[in-house]
XYZ file of C-alpha atoms in Angstrom:
437
model
C 48.762 -90.450 -25.707
C 47.702 -89.746 -22.162
C 50.708 -87.395 -21.956
C 48.971 -85.671 -25.105
C 45.692 -85.719 -23.591
C 47.018 -84.318 -20.393
C 48.746 -82.002 -22.070
C 45.671 -80.508 -24.076
C 43.541 -80.948 -21.104
C 46.021 -78.557 -19.105
C 45.768 -76.212 -22.073
C 42.293 -76.043 -21.969
C 41.438 -75.464 -18.460
C 44.088 -72.688 -18.723
C 42.145 -71.352 -21.372
C 38.796 -71.561 -19.343
C 40.448 -70.207 -16.286
C 41.778 -67.220 -18.178
C 38.276 -66.515 -19.978
C 36.744 -67.007 -16.441
C 39.061 -64.652 -14.796
C 38.463 -61.837 -17.689
C 34.597 -62.096 -17.450
C 34.803 -62.248 -13.717
C 36.920 -58.517 -14.108
C 34.191 -57.539 -16.734
C 31.403 -58.386 -14.217
C 33.375 -56.295 -11.039
C 33.726 -53.354 -13.509
C 30.059 -53.014 -14.554
C 29.246 -53.594 -11.243
C 31.804 -50.726 -9.825
C 30.608 -48.902 -12.653
C 27.129 -48.937 -12.033
C 27.674 -48.076 -8.795
C 29.608 -45.291 -9.478
C 26.908 -44.144 -11.930
C 24.141 -44.681 -9.177
C 26.233 -42.446 -6.561
C 26.804 -39.635 -9.333
C 23.050 -39.459 -10.128
C 22.099 -39.527 -6.732
C 24.657 -37.118 -5.840
C 23.476 -34.999 -8.545
C 19.763 -35.586 -7.539
C 20.612 -34.383 -3.875
C 22.229 -31.651 -5.094
C 19.068 -30.520 -7.086
C 17.192 -31.065 -4.356
C 19.410 -29.048 -1.889
C 19.662 -26.152 -4.845
C 15.595 -26.534 -4.989
C 14.687 -27.080 -1.376
C 17.381 -24.865 -0.142
C 19.769 -22.849 -1.821
C 17.088 -21.033 -4.372
C 14.785 -19.997 -1.796
C 17.224 -18.397 0.562
C 18.846 -16.712 -2.638
C 18.605 -12.913 -2.019
C 15.708 -10.980 -4.385
C 16.568 -7.585 -2.845
C 18.604 -5.816 -0.053
C 17.638 -2.973 2.064
C 20.584 -1.279 3.976
C 22.229 -4.678 5.837
C 18.767 -6.631 5.427
C 18.295 -8.970 2.823
C 14.964 -10.362 0.966
C 15.013 -14.110 -0.179
C 13.137 -15.764 -2.783
C 11.359 -17.909 -0.158
C 9.775 -14.606 1.678
C 9.072 -12.933 -1.689
C 6.898 -16.032 -3.026
C 5.334 -16.224 0.668
C 4.229 -12.630 0.255
C 3.019 -13.337 -3.376
C 0.754 -15.996 -2.340
C -0.374 -13.947 0.658
C -1.176 -11.171 -1.417
C -3.193 -13.024 -4.144
C -5.116 -14.515 -1.339
C -6.338 -11.278 -0.016
C -6.943 -9.459 -3.264
C -9.051 -12.708 -4.351
C -10.784 -12.520 -1.150
C -11.426 -8.780 -1.537
C -13.093 -9.358 -4.723
C -15.309 -11.889 -3.667
C -16.476 -9.910 -0.778
C -17.194 -6.868 -3.200
C -19.032 -8.976 -5.443
C -21.219 -10.352 -2.905
C -22.065 -7.013 -2.055
C -22.812 -5.621 -5.537
C -24.979 -8.871 -5.970
C -27.099 -7.974 -2.531
C -27.295 -4.066 -3.866
C -28.737 -5.251 -7.440
C -31.173 -7.940 -5.518
C -32.306 -4.987 -3.584
C -32.947 -3.044 -6.481
C -32.742 0.200 -4.557
C -32.254 3.021 -7.378
C -30.334 5.571 -4.428
C -27.793 2.361 -4.515
C -26.714 2.978 -8.027
C -23.739 5.227 -7.040
C -22.642 2.582 -4.422
C -22.819 -0.212 -7.161
C -20.611 2.172 -9.531
C -18.168 2.874 -7.052
C -17.959 -1.193 -6.153
C -17.554 -2.046 -9.696
C -14.598 0.477 -9.964
C -13.105 -1.414 -6.973
C -13.426 -4.735 -8.540
C -11.961 -3.540 -11.741
C -8.964 -2.215 -9.931
C -8.598 -5.682 -8.459
C -8.827 -7.478 -11.853
C -6.164 -4.756 -13.137
C -3.644 -5.732 -10.234
C -4.635 -9.658 -10.372
C -1.904 -10.563 -12.970
C 0.787 -12.739 -11.797
C 3.496 -10.121 -12.966
C 1.674 -7.420 -11.027
C 1.412 -9.174 -7.712
C 5.226 -10.152 -8.169
C 6.277 -6.437 -8.726
C 3.740 -5.319 -5.816
C 4.756 -7.823 -3.039
C 8.427 -7.060 -3.492
C 7.763 -3.548 -3.141
C 5.956 -4.164 0.187
C 8.706 -5.828 1.193
C 11.089 -3.191 0.503
C 8.741 -0.570 2.150
C 8.197 -2.611 5.272
C 12.165 -2.700 5.576
C 12.630 0.714 4.852
C 9.742 1.457 7.617
C 11.150 -1.032 10.156
C 14.821 0.237 9.677
C 13.961 3.962 10.108
C 11.983 3.321 12.893
C 14.434 1.734 14.694
C 17.080 4.521 13.844
C 14.393 6.689 15.810
C 14.207 4.577 18.901
C 10.641 3.460 17.914
C 10.308 -0.194 18.649
C 7.468 -2.840 18.780
C 7.516 -5.486 21.599
C 6.022 -9.167 21.053
C 3.593 -8.274 24.141
C 2.339 -5.495 21.485
C 2.079 -7.612 18.580
C 0.127 -10.564 20.668
C -2.364 -7.235 21.953
C -2.786 -5.977 18.298
C -3.398 -9.661 17.008
C -5.879 -10.087 19.678
C -7.819 -6.559 18.782
C -7.914 -7.624 15.456
C -10.028 -11.034 16.218
C -12.124 -8.916 18.805
C -10.375 -10.186 21.841
C -9.545 -7.432 24.406
C -7.523 -7.987 27.211
C -7.732 -4.610 28.954
C -10.838 -3.041 30.301
C -12.016 -0.709 27.345
C -12.506 2.631 28.369
C -15.731 3.923 27.712
C -16.646 6.253 25.087
C -17.449 9.575 26.309
C -21.189 10.314 25.864
C -22.679 13.823 25.991
C -25.838 14.255 28.059
C -27.623 17.596 27.721
C -27.870 19.654 30.949
C -31.149 21.712 31.925
C -30.466 24.669 33.618
C -31.912 24.981 36.919
C -31.757 28.448 37.221
C -33.562 31.408 35.165
C -31.765 32.888 32.511
C -30.503 36.145 32.960
C -32.093 39.037 31.363
C -30.378 42.490 30.802
C -30.243 44.590 34.361
C -33.446 46.254 34.822
C -35.579 44.463 32.423
C -38.474 42.520 33.237
C -39.469 39.464 30.888
C -42.943 39.326 29.308
C -44.130 36.651 31.225
C -43.404 38.043 34.606
C -45.086 41.007 33.588
C -48.136 39.583 32.254
C -48.469 37.799 35.797
C -48.142 34.418 34.347
C -46.979 31.215 35.525
C -43.635 30.154 33.960
C -43.731 27.169 31.611
C -42.280 24.256 33.229
C -38.855 23.065 32.599
C -38.331 21.061 29.404
C -36.129 18.231 29.857
C -33.993 17.502 27.056
C -33.402 13.770 26.018
C -30.254 12.136 27.087
C -27.554 11.694 24.056
C -27.520 8.085 22.625
C -24.211 6.383 23.863
C -22.023 5.229 21.282
C -21.910 1.604 20.940
C -19.133 -0.229 22.610
C -16.985 -3.020 20.951
C -17.697 -6.472 22.396
C -14.416 -8.461 23.504
C -14.796 -12.324 22.730
C -13.601 -14.568 25.392
C -9.680 -16.125 25.544
C -11.363 -19.325 24.144
C -13.058 -18.062 21.231
C -10.066 -16.104 20.268
C -7.804 -19.147 20.170
C -10.365 -21.037 18.177
C -10.631 -18.029 15.443
C -6.648 -17.839 15.442
C -6.401 -21.558 14.623
C -9.439 -21.698 11.927
C -7.420 -18.721 10.043
C -3.846 -20.454 10.301
C -5.737 -23.545 9.066
C -6.676 -21.525 6.244
C -3.485 -19.804 5.368
C -1.394 -23.132 5.562
C -1.660 -23.980 2.252
C -0.003 -20.703 1.431
C 2.933 -21.499 3.592
C 1.855 -18.881 6.109
C 2.716 -19.824 9.680
C 1.621 -18.104 12.883
C 5.115 -16.591 13.252
C 4.426 -14.683 9.602
C 0.786 -13.391 10.698
C 3.042 -11.972 13.538
C 5.495 -10.201 11.454
C 2.556 -9.020 9.233
C 0.919 -7.354 12.525
C 4.351 -5.859 13.322
C 5.125 -4.321 9.984
C 1.481 -2.636 10.289
C 2.540 -1.379 13.723
C 5.575 -0.104 12.884
C 4.259 1.886 9.519
C 1.465 3.224 11.999
C 3.986 4.644 14.648
C 6.366 6.019 12.100
C 3.711 7.877 10.249
C 2.930 9.168 13.924
C 6.335 10.452 14.040
C 6.390 11.895 10.823
C 2.764 13.889 11.576
C 4.675 15.221 14.611
C 7.394 16.440 12.477
C 4.986 18.190 10.270
C 4.672 21.981 10.550
C 1.250 23.014 11.886
C 1.223 26.592 10.046
C 2.646 27.306 6.471
C 2.264 30.472 4.324
C -0.807 31.961 3.274
C -1.702 33.590 0.322
C -4.654 36.508 -0.881
C -4.375 37.058 -4.414
C -6.575 37.477 -7.381
C -5.756 35.409 -10.775
C -6.950 34.962 -14.419
C -6.117 31.749 -16.148
C -5.849 31.274 -20.077
C -6.240 28.224 -21.911
C -3.552 29.829 -24.972
C -0.392 31.919 -24.202
C -1.045 34.071 -26.908
C -4.582 35.363 -25.301
C -2.378 35.086 -21.801
C 0.142 37.875 -23.232
C -2.621 40.377 -25.108
C -3.990 40.268 -21.376
C -0.591 41.417 -19.817
C -0.175 43.824 -22.282
C -3.278 45.389 -21.854
C -2.688 45.518 -18.063
C 0.962 47.128 -18.434
C -0.620 49.737 -20.855
C -3.041 50.298 -17.977
C -6.243 49.824 -20.741
C -7.902 48.111 -17.919
C -7.715 47.017 -14.121
C -7.066 43.501 -12.902
C -10.749 43.211 -11.643
C -12.285 44.123 -15.147
C -10.038 41.829 -16.639
C -11.500 39.082 -14.466
C -14.846 40.446 -15.269
C -14.170 40.425 -18.747
C -12.756 36.621 -18.904
C -15.526 35.517 -16.703
C -18.064 36.839 -19.273
C -16.564 35.221 -22.168
C -17.086 31.463 -23.322
C -16.125 31.911 -26.709
C -13.559 31.479 -28.211
C -11.918 28.750 -26.176
C -8.462 29.701 -25.359
C -10.091 32.186 -22.461
C -10.030 30.224 -19.198
C -11.690 32.221 -16.060
C -10.498 34.386 -12.964
C -11.439 34.719 -9.336
C -10.331 36.303 -6.190
C -9.322 34.235 -3.345
C -8.891 35.070 0.086
C -6.102 33.409 1.983
C -5.480 30.063 0.951
C -2.736 28.265 1.875
C 0.381 27.233 -0.055
C -0.165 23.169 0.153
C -3.754 23.956 -1.135
C -2.278 26.869 -3.988
C -0.040 24.259 -4.679
C -2.291 21.190 -5.390
C -4.820 23.235 -7.023
C -2.485 25.803 -9.393
C 0.877 23.878 -9.264
C 3.992 24.211 -7.644
C 5.105 26.999 -10.481
C 1.928 29.313 -8.973
C 2.851 28.828 -5.672
C 6.668 29.592 -5.896
C 5.452 32.889 -7.676
C 2.931 33.503 -4.939
C 5.667 33.591 -2.448
C 8.054 35.719 -3.961
C 6.099 37.999 -6.339
C 5.892 41.859 -5.707
C 2.586 42.690 -3.698
C 0.022 44.667 -5.543
C 1.749 44.042 -8.940
C 0.263 42.056 -11.682
C 2.762 39.099 -12.441
C 4.053 38.454 -15.925
C 2.454 35.265 -17.576
C 3.126 32.356 -15.636
C 3.152 28.602 -17.427
C 1.607 26.544 -14.571
C 2.889 23.066 -14.039
C -0.222 21.824 -14.923
C -0.175 23.346 -18.409
C -2.432 26.588 -18.272
C -1.163 30.344 -18.366
C -1.890 32.648 -15.489
C -1.323 36.053 -14.701
C -1.496 36.735 -10.693
C -2.116 39.674 -8.403
C -0.960 38.938 -5.185
C -2.224 41.092 -2.314
C -1.212 39.534 0.796
C 1.153 36.961 2.659
C 0.741 35.605 6.073
C 1.858 32.483 7.963
C -1.360 30.843 9.419
C -2.162 27.393 11.060
C -3.202 24.742 8.425
C -6.993 23.480 8.760
C -7.530 20.126 10.209
C -7.927 18.497 6.736
C -4.956 20.148 5.289
C -2.496 19.395 8.129
C -3.469 15.894 8.071
C -2.897 16.177 3.892
C 0.440 17.512 4.465
C 1.589 14.988 7.259
C 0.925 12.169 5.069
C 2.652 13.774 2.159
C 5.742 14.114 4.465
C 5.567 10.471 5.009
C 4.893 9.453 1.311
C 7.429 11.967 0.339
C 10.447 10.303 2.988
C 9.549 6.695 1.808
C 9.214 7.570 -2.279
C 13.142 8.922 -1.586
C 14.194 6.015 0.558
C 12.916 3.612 -2.284
C 14.997 5.735 -4.958
C 18.150 5.740 -3.222
C 20.166 3.156 -5.087
C 22.775 2.782 -2.115
C 20.100 1.762 0.338
C 17.917 -0.456 -1.920
C 19.311 -2.740 -4.469
C 16.998 -5.258 -6.574
C 19.173 -8.156 -7.298
C 16.465 -10.367 -9.337
C 13.351 -9.602 -11.406
C 10.701 -10.908 -9.188
C 8.762 -11.884 -12.077
C 11.299 -14.863 -12.654
C 10.475 -16.459 -9.477
C 6.850 -16.755 -9.072
C 5.189 -19.730 -7.882
C 3.487 -21.977 -10.433
C 0.307 -21.830 -8.259
C 0.489 -18.270 -8.358
C 0.695 -18.093 -11.970
C -1.917 -20.375 -12.245
C -4.559 -18.712 -10.343
C -4.181 -15.577 -11.968
C -4.475 -16.975 -15.195
C -7.630 -18.533 -14.142
C -8.723 -15.378 -12.645
C -7.939 -13.225 -15.666
C -9.651 -15.501 -17.940
C -12.725 -15.344 -16.326
C -13.085 -11.696 -14.837
C -10.424 -9.813 -17.085
C -10.767 -11.314 -20.725
C -7.017 -12.032 -20.829
C -3.876 -14.340 -19.479
C -2.397 -13.752 -15.764
């Protein structure tokens, strides 16, 4: 009996031990599985954070030559541009409100101008437009910087510091006084013709006393703030930019980009010719091709002179197909191109002098008959020269942007708009534009 009980007890003990071991192994498997799952989840979280905080911000949005523009740079520029846009809007709004409170009828034109500026800002304030403009600006900055460096144009850190200080009103260098004109009173008699006697002297009268002309009012000088005030203003500005992620180095980069653009524009201005072909000519403009062709046939048959055609054309107000005519005395090629179109400017450069041209279709859509009378190379007027200098730079920049070998857009900028920019644009558009950003 005892042996049987012992045998049963032993068997039960073995069963219990076996079950215990099985349960222990199951617990180990569960624990190890949980640890493995925790490691996997933790790894996924870390990978997601690395992707979100490191990889995605460094992802290239565009490339300009060997230089890349990444998501972080683009998003930072979006936030900065949006802040500048909204700040400009608030300033204009305050100016409009002040003009309305003054109730000055003469300020009506200025109010209309400001209102147009406000409307333009609203049009530019959508999140998508901000994103596109921000990327275009970064691409332009890179193109300008690379071209400047290719030409040996540089911007040093000290120059950036000086420009940054000047933007806040701090001038380290002694300001050069503006030239002030002071009228000079002559202390000798004004000479008369040889042998002549003035009426005052002949009459034995006492000459009038010399009149002292007033001194011209000197131009105001910019007043420099102290170095301490500059530091306070700089820190205050950086504190305002901090929520946008803009650092002092970012601010310096913005100043450097401005200096590079300014100096490259100066380089292009120096290369722009200061003279241009000038043309002297008569013209008649028509709104309909049929009327222009009839007039050309009459000129060819000798039925009327060009001067008579101009006179007849200007005298007719009806029907609508007739335009107008005039004689122009030496206008520059740039002005002819801007006023009449490139096609007309090309004809003025090559058409025989003294002979009416066939009917020419302007690139602006009207129809012309020209009578070229003269061609000369002459200096450009100052305003025309400045316009051509700007055009030279703008044409280069436009061509550089379109150079697919140089500029590559890799990611649609509207796909990486920060949520804060989207929200601010949506709220602004809803309040002032009547739509969604």
